[in-house]
Tab-separated table of C-alpha atoms and ligand atoms in Angstrom:
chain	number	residue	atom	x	y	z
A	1	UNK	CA	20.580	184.217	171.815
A	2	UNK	CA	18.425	181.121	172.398
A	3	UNK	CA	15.165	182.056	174.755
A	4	UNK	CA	15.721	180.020	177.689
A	5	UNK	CA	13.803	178.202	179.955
A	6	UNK	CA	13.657	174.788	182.539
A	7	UNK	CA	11.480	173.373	180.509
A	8	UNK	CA	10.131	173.180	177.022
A	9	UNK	CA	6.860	171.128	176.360
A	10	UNK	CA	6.237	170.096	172.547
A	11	UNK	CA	2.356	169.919	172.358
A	12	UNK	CA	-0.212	171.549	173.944
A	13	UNK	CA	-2.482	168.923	174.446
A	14	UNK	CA	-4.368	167.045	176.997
A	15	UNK	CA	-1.046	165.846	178.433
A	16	UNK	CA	1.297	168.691	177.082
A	17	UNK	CA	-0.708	170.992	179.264
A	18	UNK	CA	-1.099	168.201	182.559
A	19	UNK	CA	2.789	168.427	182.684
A	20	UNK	CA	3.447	171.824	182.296
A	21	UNK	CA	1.303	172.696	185.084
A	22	UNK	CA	3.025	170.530	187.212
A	23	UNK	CA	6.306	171.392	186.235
A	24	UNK	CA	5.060	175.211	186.904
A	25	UNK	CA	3.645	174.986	190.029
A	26	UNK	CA	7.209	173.085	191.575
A	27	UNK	CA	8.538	176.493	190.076
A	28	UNK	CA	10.255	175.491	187.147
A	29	UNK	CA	10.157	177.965	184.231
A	30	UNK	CA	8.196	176.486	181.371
A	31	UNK	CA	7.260	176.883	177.807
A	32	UNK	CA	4.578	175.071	175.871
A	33	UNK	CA	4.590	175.234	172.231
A	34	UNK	CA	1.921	174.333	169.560
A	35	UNK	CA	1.724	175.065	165.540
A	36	UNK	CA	-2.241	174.800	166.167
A	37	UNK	CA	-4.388	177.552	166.384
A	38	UNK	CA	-6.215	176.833	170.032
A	39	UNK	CA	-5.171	174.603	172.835
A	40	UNK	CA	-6.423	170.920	173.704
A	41	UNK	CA	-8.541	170.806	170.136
A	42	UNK	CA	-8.769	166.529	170.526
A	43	UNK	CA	-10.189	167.843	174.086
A	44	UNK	CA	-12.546	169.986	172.480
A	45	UNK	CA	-13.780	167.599	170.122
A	46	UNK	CA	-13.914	164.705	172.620
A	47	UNK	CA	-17.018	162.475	174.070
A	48	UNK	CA	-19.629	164.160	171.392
A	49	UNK	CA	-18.423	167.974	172.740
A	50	UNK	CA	-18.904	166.722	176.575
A	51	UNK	CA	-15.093	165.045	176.816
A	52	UNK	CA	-15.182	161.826	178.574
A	53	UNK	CA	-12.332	163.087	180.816
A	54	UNK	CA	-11.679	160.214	182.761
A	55	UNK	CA	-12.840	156.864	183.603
A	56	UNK	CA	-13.516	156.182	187.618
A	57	UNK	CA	-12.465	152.572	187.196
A	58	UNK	CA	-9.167	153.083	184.955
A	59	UNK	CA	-6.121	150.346	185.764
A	60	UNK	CA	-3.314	149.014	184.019
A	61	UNK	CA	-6.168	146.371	182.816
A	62	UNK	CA	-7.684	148.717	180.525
A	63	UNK	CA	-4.691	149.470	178.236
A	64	UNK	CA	-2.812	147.791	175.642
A	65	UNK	CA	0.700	148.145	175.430
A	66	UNK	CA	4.049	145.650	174.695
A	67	UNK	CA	4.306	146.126	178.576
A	68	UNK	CA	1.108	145.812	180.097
A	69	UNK	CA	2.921	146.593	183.881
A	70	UNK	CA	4.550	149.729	182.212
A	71	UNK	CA	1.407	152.651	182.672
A	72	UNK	CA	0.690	151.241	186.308
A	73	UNK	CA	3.389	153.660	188.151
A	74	UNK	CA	2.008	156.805	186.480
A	75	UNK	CA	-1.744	155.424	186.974
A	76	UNK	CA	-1.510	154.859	190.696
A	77	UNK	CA	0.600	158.459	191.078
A	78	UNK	CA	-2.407	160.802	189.414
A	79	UNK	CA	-5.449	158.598	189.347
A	80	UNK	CA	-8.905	158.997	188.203
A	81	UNK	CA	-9.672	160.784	191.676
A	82	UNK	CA	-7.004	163.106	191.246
A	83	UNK	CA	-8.252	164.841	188.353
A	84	UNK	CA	-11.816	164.426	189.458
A	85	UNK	CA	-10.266	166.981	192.329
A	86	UNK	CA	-9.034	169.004	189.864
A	87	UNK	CA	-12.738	169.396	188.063
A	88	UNK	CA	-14.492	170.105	191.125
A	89	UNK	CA	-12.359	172.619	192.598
A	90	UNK	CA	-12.794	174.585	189.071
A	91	UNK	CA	-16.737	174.178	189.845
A	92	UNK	CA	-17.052	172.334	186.619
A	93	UNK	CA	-20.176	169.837	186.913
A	94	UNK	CA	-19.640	166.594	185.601
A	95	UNK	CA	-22.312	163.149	185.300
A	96	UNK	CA	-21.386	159.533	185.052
A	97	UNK	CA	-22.761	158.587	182.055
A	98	UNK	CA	-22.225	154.485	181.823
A	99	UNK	CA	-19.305	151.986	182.895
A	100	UNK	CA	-17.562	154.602	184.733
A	101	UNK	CA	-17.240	157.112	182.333
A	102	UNK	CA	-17.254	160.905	183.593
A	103	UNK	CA	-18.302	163.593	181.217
A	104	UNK	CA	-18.943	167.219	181.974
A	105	UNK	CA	-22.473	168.199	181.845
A	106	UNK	CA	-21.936	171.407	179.478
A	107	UNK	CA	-18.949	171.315	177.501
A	108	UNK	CA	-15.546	170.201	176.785
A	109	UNK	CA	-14.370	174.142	176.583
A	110	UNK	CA	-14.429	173.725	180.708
A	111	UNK	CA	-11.607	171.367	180.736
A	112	UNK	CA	-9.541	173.642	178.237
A	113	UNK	CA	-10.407	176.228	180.220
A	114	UNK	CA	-9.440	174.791	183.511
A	115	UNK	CA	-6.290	173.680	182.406
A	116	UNK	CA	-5.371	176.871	180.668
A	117	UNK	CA	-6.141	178.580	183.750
A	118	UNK	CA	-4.100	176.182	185.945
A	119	UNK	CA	-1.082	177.137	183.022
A	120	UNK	CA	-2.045	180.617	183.419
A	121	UNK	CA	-1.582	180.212	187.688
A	122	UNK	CA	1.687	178.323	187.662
A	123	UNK	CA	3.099	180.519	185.366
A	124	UNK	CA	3.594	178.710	182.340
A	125	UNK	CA	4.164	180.756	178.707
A	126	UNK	CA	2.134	178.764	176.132
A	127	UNK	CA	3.096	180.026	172.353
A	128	UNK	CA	0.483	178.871	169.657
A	129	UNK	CA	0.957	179.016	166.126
A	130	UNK	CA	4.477	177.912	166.619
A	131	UNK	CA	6.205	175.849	164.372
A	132	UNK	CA	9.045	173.413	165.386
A	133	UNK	CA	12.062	173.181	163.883
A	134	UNK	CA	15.301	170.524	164.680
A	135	UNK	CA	16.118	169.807	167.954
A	136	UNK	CA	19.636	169.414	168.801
A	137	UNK	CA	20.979	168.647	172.534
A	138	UNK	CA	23.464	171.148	173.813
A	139	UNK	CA	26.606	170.599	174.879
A	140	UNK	CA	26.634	170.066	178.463
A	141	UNK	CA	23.319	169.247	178.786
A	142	UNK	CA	19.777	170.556	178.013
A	143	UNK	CA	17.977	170.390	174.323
A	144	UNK	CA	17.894	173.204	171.640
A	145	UNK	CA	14.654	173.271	170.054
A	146	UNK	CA	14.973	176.087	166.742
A	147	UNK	CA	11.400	177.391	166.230
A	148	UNK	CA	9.233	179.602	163.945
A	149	UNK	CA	9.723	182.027	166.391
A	150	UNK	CA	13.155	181.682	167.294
A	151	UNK	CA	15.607	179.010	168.806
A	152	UNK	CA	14.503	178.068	172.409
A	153	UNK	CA	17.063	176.309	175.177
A	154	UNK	CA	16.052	174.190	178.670
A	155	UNK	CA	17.450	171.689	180.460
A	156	UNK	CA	13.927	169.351	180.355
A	157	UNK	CA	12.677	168.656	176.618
A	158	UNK	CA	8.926	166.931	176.640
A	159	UNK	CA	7.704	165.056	173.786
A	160	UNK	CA	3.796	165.572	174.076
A	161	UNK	CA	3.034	165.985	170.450
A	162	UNK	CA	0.255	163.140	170.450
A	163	UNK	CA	0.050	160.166	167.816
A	164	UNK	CA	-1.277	159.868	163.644
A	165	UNK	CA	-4.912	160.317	164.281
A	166	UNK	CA	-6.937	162.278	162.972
A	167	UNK	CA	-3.977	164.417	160.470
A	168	UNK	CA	-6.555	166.448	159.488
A	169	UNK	CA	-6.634	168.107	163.497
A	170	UNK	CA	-2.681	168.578	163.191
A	171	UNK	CA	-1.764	165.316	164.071
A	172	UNK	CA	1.502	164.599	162.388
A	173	UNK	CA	3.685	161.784	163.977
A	174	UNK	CA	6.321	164.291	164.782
A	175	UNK	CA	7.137	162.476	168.234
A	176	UNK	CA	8.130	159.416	166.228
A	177	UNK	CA	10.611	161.483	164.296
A	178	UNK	CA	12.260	162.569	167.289
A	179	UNK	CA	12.650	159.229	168.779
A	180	UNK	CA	14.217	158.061	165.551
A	181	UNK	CA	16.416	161.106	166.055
A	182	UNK	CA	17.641	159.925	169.287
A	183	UNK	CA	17.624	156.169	168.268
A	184	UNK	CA	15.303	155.450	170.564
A	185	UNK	CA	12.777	151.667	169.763
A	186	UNK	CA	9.071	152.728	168.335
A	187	UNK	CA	6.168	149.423	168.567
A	188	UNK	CA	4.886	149.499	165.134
A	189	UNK	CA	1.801	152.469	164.994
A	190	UNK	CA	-1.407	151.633	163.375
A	191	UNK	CA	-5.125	153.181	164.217
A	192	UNK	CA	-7.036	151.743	167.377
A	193	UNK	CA	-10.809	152.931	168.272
A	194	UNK	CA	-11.449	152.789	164.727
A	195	UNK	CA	-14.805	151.834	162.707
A	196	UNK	CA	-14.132	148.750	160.711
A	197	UNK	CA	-14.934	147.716	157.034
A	198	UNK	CA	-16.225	145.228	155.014
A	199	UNK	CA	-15.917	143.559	151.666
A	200	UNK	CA	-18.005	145.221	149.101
A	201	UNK	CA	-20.354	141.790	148.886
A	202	UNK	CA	-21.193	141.806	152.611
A	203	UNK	CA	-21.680	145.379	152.635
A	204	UNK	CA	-23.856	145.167	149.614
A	205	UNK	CA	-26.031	142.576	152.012
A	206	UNK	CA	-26.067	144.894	154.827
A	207	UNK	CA	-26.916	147.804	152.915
A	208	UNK	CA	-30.749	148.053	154.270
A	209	UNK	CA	-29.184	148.065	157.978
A	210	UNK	CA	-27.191	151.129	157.835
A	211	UNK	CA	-27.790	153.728	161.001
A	212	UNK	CA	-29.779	150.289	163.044
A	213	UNK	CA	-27.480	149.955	166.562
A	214	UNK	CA	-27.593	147.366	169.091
A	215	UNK	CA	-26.394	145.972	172.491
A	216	UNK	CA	-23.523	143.477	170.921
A	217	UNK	CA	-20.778	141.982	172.191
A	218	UNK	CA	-17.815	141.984	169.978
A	219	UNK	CA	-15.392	138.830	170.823
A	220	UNK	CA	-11.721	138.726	168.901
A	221	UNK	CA	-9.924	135.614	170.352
A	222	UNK	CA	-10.222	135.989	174.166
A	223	UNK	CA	-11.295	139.140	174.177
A	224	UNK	CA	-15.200	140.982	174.146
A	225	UNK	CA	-16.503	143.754	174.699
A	226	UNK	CA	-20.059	144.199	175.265
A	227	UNK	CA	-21.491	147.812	173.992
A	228	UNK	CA	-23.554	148.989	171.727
A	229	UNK	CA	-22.633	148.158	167.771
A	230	UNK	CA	-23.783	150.110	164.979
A	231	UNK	CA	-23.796	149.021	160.732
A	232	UNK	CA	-22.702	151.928	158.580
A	233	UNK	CA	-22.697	152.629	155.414
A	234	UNK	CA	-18.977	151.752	155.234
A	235	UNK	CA	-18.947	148.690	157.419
A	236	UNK	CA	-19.362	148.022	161.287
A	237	UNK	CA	-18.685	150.712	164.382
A	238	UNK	CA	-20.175	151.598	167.403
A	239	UNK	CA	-18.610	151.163	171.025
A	240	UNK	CA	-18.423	147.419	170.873
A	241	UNK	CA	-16.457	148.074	167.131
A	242	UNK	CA	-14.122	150.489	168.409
A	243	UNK	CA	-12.939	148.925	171.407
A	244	UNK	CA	-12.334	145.582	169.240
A	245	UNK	CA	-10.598	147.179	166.632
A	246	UNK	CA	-7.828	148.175	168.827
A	247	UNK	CA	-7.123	144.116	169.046
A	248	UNK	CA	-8.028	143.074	165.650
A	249	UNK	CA	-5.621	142.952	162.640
A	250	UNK	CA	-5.946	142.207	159.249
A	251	UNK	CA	-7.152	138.856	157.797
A	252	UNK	CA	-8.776	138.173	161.784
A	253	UNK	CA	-12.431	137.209	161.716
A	254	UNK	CA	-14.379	138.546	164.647
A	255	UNK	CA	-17.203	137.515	166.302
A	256	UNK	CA	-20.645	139.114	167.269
A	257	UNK	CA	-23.863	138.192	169.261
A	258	UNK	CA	-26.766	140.615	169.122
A	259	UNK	CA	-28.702	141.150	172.123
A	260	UNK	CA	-25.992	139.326	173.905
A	261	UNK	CA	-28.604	139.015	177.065
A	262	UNK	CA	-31.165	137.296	175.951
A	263	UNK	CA	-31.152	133.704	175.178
A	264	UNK	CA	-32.515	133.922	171.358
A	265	UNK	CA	-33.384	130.161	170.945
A	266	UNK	CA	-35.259	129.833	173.677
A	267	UNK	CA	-37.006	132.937	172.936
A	268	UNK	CA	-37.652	131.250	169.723
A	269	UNK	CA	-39.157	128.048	171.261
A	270	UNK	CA	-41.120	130.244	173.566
A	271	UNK	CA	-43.095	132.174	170.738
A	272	UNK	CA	-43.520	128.897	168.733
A	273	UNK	CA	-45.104	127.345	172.083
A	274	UNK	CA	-47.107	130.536	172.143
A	275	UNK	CA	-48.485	131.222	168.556
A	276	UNK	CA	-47.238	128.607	166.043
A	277	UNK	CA	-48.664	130.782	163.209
A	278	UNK	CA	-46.321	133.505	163.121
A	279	UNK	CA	-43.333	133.685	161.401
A	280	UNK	CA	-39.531	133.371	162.836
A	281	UNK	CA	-39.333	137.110	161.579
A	282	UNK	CA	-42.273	138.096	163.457
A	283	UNK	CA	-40.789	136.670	166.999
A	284	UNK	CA	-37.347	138.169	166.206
A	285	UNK	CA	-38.516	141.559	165.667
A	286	UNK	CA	-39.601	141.400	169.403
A	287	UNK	CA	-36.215	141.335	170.128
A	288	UNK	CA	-34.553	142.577	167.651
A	289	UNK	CA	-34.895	146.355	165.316
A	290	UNK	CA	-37.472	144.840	162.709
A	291	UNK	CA	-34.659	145.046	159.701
A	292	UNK	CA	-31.747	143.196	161.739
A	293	UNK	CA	-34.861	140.507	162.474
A	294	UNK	CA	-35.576	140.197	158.533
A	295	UNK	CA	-32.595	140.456	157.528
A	296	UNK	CA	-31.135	136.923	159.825
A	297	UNK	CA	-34.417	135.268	159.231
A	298	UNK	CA	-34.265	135.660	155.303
A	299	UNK	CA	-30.405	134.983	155.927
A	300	UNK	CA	-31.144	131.293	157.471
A	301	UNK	CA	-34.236	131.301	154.923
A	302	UNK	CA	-37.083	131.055	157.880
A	303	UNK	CA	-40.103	131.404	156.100
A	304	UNK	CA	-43.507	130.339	156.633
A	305	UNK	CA	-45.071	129.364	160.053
A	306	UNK	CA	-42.698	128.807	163.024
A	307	UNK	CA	-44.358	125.563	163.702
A	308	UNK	CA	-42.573	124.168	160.851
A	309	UNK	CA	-39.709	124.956	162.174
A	310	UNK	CA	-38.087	122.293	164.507
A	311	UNK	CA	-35.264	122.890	167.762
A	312	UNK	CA	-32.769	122.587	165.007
A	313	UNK	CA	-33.498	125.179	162.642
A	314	UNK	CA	-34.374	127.655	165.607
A	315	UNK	CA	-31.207	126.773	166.868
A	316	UNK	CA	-29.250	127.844	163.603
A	317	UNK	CA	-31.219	131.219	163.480
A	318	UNK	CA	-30.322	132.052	166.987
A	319	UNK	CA	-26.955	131.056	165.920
A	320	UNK	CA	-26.615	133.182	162.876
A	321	UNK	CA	-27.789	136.155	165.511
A	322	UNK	CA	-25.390	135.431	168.076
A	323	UNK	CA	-22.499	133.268	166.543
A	324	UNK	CA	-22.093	135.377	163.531
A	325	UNK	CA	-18.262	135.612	162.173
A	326	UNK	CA	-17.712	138.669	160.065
A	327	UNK	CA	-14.193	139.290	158.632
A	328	UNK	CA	-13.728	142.594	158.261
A	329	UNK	CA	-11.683	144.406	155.311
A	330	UNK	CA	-9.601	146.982	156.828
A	331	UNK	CA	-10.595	149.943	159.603
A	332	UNK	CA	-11.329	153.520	158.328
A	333	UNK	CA	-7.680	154.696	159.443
A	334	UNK	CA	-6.460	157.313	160.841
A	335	UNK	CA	-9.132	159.559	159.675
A	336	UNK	CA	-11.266	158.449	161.804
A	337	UNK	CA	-9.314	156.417	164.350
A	338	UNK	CA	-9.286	158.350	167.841
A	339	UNK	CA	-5.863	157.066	168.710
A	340	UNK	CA	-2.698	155.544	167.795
A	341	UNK	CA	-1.488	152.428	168.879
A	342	UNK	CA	2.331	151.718	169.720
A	343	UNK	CA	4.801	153.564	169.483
A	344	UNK	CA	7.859	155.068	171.353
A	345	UNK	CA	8.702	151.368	172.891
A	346	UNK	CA	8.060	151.680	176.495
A	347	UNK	CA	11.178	149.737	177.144
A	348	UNK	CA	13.373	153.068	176.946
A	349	UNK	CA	11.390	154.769	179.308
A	350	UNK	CA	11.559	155.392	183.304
A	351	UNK	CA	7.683	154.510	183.819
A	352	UNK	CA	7.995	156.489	187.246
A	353	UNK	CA	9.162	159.670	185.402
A	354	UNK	CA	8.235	159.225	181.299
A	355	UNK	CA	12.237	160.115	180.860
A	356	UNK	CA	14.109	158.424	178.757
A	357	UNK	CA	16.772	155.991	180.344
A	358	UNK	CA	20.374	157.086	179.343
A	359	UNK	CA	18.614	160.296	177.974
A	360	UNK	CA	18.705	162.889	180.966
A	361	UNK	CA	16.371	165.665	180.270
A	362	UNK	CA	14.247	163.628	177.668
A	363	UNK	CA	10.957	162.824	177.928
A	364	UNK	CA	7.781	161.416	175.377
A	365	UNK	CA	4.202	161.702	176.838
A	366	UNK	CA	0.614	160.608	175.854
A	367	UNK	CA	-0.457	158.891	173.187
A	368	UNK	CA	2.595	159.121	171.214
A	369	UNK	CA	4.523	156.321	174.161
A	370	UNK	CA	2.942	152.398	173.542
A	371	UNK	CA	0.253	152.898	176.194
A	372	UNK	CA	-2.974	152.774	174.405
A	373	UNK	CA	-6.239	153.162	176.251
A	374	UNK	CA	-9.605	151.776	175.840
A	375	UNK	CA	-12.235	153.442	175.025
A	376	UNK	CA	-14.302	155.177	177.786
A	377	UNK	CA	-11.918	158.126	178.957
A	378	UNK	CA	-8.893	155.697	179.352
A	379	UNK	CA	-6.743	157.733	177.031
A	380	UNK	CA	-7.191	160.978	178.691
A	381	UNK	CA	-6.635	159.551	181.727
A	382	UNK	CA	-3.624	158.209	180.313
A	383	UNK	CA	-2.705	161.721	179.103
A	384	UNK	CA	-3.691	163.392	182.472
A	385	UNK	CA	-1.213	160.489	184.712
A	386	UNK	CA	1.408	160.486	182.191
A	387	UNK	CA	1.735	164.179	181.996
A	388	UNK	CA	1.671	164.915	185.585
A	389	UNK	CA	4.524	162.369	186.200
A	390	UNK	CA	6.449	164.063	183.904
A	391	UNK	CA	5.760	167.471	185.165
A	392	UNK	CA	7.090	165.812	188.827
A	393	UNK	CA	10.683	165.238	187.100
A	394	UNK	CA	10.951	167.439	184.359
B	401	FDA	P1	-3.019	165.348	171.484
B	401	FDA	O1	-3.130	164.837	170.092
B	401	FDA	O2	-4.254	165.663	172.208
B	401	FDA	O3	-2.112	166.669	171.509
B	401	FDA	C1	-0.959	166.798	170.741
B	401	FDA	C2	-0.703	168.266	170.479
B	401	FDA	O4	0.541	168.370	169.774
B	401	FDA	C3	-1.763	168.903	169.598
B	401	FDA	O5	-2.178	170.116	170.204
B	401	FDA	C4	-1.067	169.144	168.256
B	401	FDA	O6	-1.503	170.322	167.620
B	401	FDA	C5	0.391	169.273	168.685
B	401	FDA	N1	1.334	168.886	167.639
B	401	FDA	C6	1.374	167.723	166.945
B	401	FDA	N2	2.395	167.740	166.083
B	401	FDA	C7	3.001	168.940	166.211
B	401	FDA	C8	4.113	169.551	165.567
B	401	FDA	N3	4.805	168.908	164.608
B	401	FDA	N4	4.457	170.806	165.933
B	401	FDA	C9	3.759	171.473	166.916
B	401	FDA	N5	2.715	170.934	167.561
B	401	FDA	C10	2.340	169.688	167.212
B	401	FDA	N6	-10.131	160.056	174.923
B	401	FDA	C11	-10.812	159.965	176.097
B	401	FDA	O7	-10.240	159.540	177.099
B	401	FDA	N7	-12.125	160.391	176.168
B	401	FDA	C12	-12.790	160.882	175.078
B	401	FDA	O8	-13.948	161.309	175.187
B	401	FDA	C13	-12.102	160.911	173.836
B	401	FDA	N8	-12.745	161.322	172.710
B	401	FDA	C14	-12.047	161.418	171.530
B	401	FDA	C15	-12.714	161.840	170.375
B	401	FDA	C16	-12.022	161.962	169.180
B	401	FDA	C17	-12.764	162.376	167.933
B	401	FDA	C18	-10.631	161.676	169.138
B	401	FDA	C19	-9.843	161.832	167.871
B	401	FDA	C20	-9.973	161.242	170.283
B	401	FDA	C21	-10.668	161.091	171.482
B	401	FDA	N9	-10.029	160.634	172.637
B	401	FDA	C22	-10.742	160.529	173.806
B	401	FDA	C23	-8.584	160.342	172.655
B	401	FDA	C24	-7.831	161.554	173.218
B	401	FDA	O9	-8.226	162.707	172.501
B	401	FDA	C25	-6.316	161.349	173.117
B	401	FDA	O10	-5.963	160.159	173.761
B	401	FDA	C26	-5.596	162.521	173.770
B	401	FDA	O11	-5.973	163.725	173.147
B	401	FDA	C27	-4.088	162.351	173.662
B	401	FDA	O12	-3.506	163.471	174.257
B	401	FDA	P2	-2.062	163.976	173.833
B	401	FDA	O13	-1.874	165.250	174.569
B	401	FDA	O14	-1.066	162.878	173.980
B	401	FDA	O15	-2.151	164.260	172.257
């Protein structure tokens, strides 16, 4: 005899967890299962230990997906606010750090443990170290799920087993399989938020400026993004990096300006005006880290006094700082990559409910569905809307 339930949640992640408290506190009987050790371990891990759980100004603008109208429904339903509610009335304190990014001030265990608790209050049985096995639907409705520990039966299955990234935290691209299994469309998956590298003859040259960040902004066709970049040994990351990567693809040449504030040239002009007899080098380490500086000034060969430089060649410096096209090689993967782009094809999904259309019962979640986030607590908001939506209908 099949355990049975109303509902059965694959994944006890960030939005595994959202929808099975919703889904327990209407009073529906639900299971969460997991083959990891812990709950929420991306949560744990997230925004440097702190979790960047949400961002205050998260729309439909900042995510990419084949449908760019699709995550607005579940956005405006659970918003930003919403979970903000949620924090506070656990007493968790939380800072805005920058651009509307809220972070707890402690620790990422007090979102784990909040939600856990909210499982724990609505009633919901989460089983760890549980191992899943073929899903089959039943005749007459409801899904079959066969487990390590036994086969489990509800009416409501819930696909919230998260995307590729990072395999080596249990990420596995099961939710993909499933979707296959039910024929259901997948946007082609590759790593987004991802560090990006170079060619081994441009990395060679920026060898000396490994571990030197800066304010950037990071432009791939129409779009930019101005953070903070970073050189590494491997190639180019950062904020700035990440949040491009998610646009770039191979073969595209990017483009970045350092210190995209300041006007460099006339910077340049200014310090010539003021002491002719110091070097281009000299007056871009005032606004530059002091290697960056050397390394563009020896780059556009500036040496000697700056008053033998004309407009011109002051212009092509500044130009080299903040015109500067880099093609990258490839991105670090999924090993590094904090999510997944694409996916299940949004296209086959109610985006009031997450269920599949034609499917009753089914539903995919998170970051496995084509809704990808930008960086900046996007994606767990994401995971915190889509999730509760679910929970609503499952
Ligand atoms: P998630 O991957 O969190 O959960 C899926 C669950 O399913 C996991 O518990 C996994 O063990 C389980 N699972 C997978 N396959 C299974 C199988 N075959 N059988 C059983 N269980 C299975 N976002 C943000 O907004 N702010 C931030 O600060 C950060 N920081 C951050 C840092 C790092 C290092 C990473 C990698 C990612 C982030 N993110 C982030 C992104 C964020 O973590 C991500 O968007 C959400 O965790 C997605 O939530 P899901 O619940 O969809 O998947």
């Amino acid at each position: 005899m099949a355990g049975r339930y109303d509902v059965i949640v694959l994944g006890a992640g960030a939005t595994g967890m959202m929808c099975a408290i919703r889904a327990g506190q209407r009073g529906r009987s639900v299971v969460v299962l997991d083959h990891a050790v812990a709950p929420g371990e991306k949560i744990r891990i997230s925004g440097g230990g702190r979790c960047n759980f949400t961002n205050i100004h998260a729309g439909p603008k900042n995510f990419l997906s084949a449908n760019q109208h699709f995550a607005k429904s579940a956005l405006a339903r659970f918003t930003p606010k919403d979970f903000l509610a949620m924090v506070e009335s656990h007493g968790i304190a939380w800072h805005e750090k920058t651009l509307g990014q809220l972070f707890c001030d402690d620790s990422a265990k007090d979102i784990i443990r909040m939600l856990t608790d909210e499982m724990r209050c609505a009633g919901v049985d989460l089983r760890l170290r549980t191992e899943i096995g073929a899903i089959e639907p039943v005749a007459g409705g409801g899904y079959r799920v066969a487990t390590s520990e036994g086969a489990l039966e509800a009416a409501s299955l819930v696909i919230a087993t998260g995307g590729k990234s990072i395999p080596k935290m249990g990420a596995t691209g099961f939710a993909y399989r499933v979707a296959e299994q039910f024929g259901l469309p997948l946007v082609e998956t590759r790593p987004g938020l991802v560090p990006l590298t170079l060619d081994p003859q441009l990395l060679q040259r920026l060898a000396p400026l490994a571990g030197i960040a800066a304010p950037a902004e990071i432009r791939h066709g129409k779009t930019a993004f101005r953070e903070a970049l970073l050189f590494t040994h491997r190639g180019l990351s950062g904020p700035a990096i990440l949040q491009i990567s998610s646009y770039w693809r191979e073969g595209d040449e990017i483009t970045v300006a350092i210190e995209p504030d300041i006007d460099i040239f006339i910077t340049l002009k200014t310090a010539r005006q003021a002491n002719g007899r110091q070097s281009a080098q000299t007056a871009l380490a005032e606004i530059l880290p002091k290697r960056l500086a050397q390394h563009f000034a020896e780059g556009e060969g500036m040496s000697g006094n700056m008053a033998d430089h004309p407009d011109k060649r002051l212009q092509q410096l500044a130009a080299a700082v903040q015109a500067w096209p880099v093609k990258p090689s490839g991105s670090e993967g999924y090993r590094t990559a904090e999510v997944t782009l694409g996916g299940v094809d949004t296209a086959c999904l109610d985006s009031k409910t997450m269920q599949v259309k034609n499917i009753p019962g089914l539903f995919f979640i998170g970051e496995c569905v084509d809704v990808t986030g930008w960086l900046g607590g996007y994606n767990f908001q994401w995971a915190w809307a889509s999730g509760h939506v679910a929970g609503e209908a499952a």
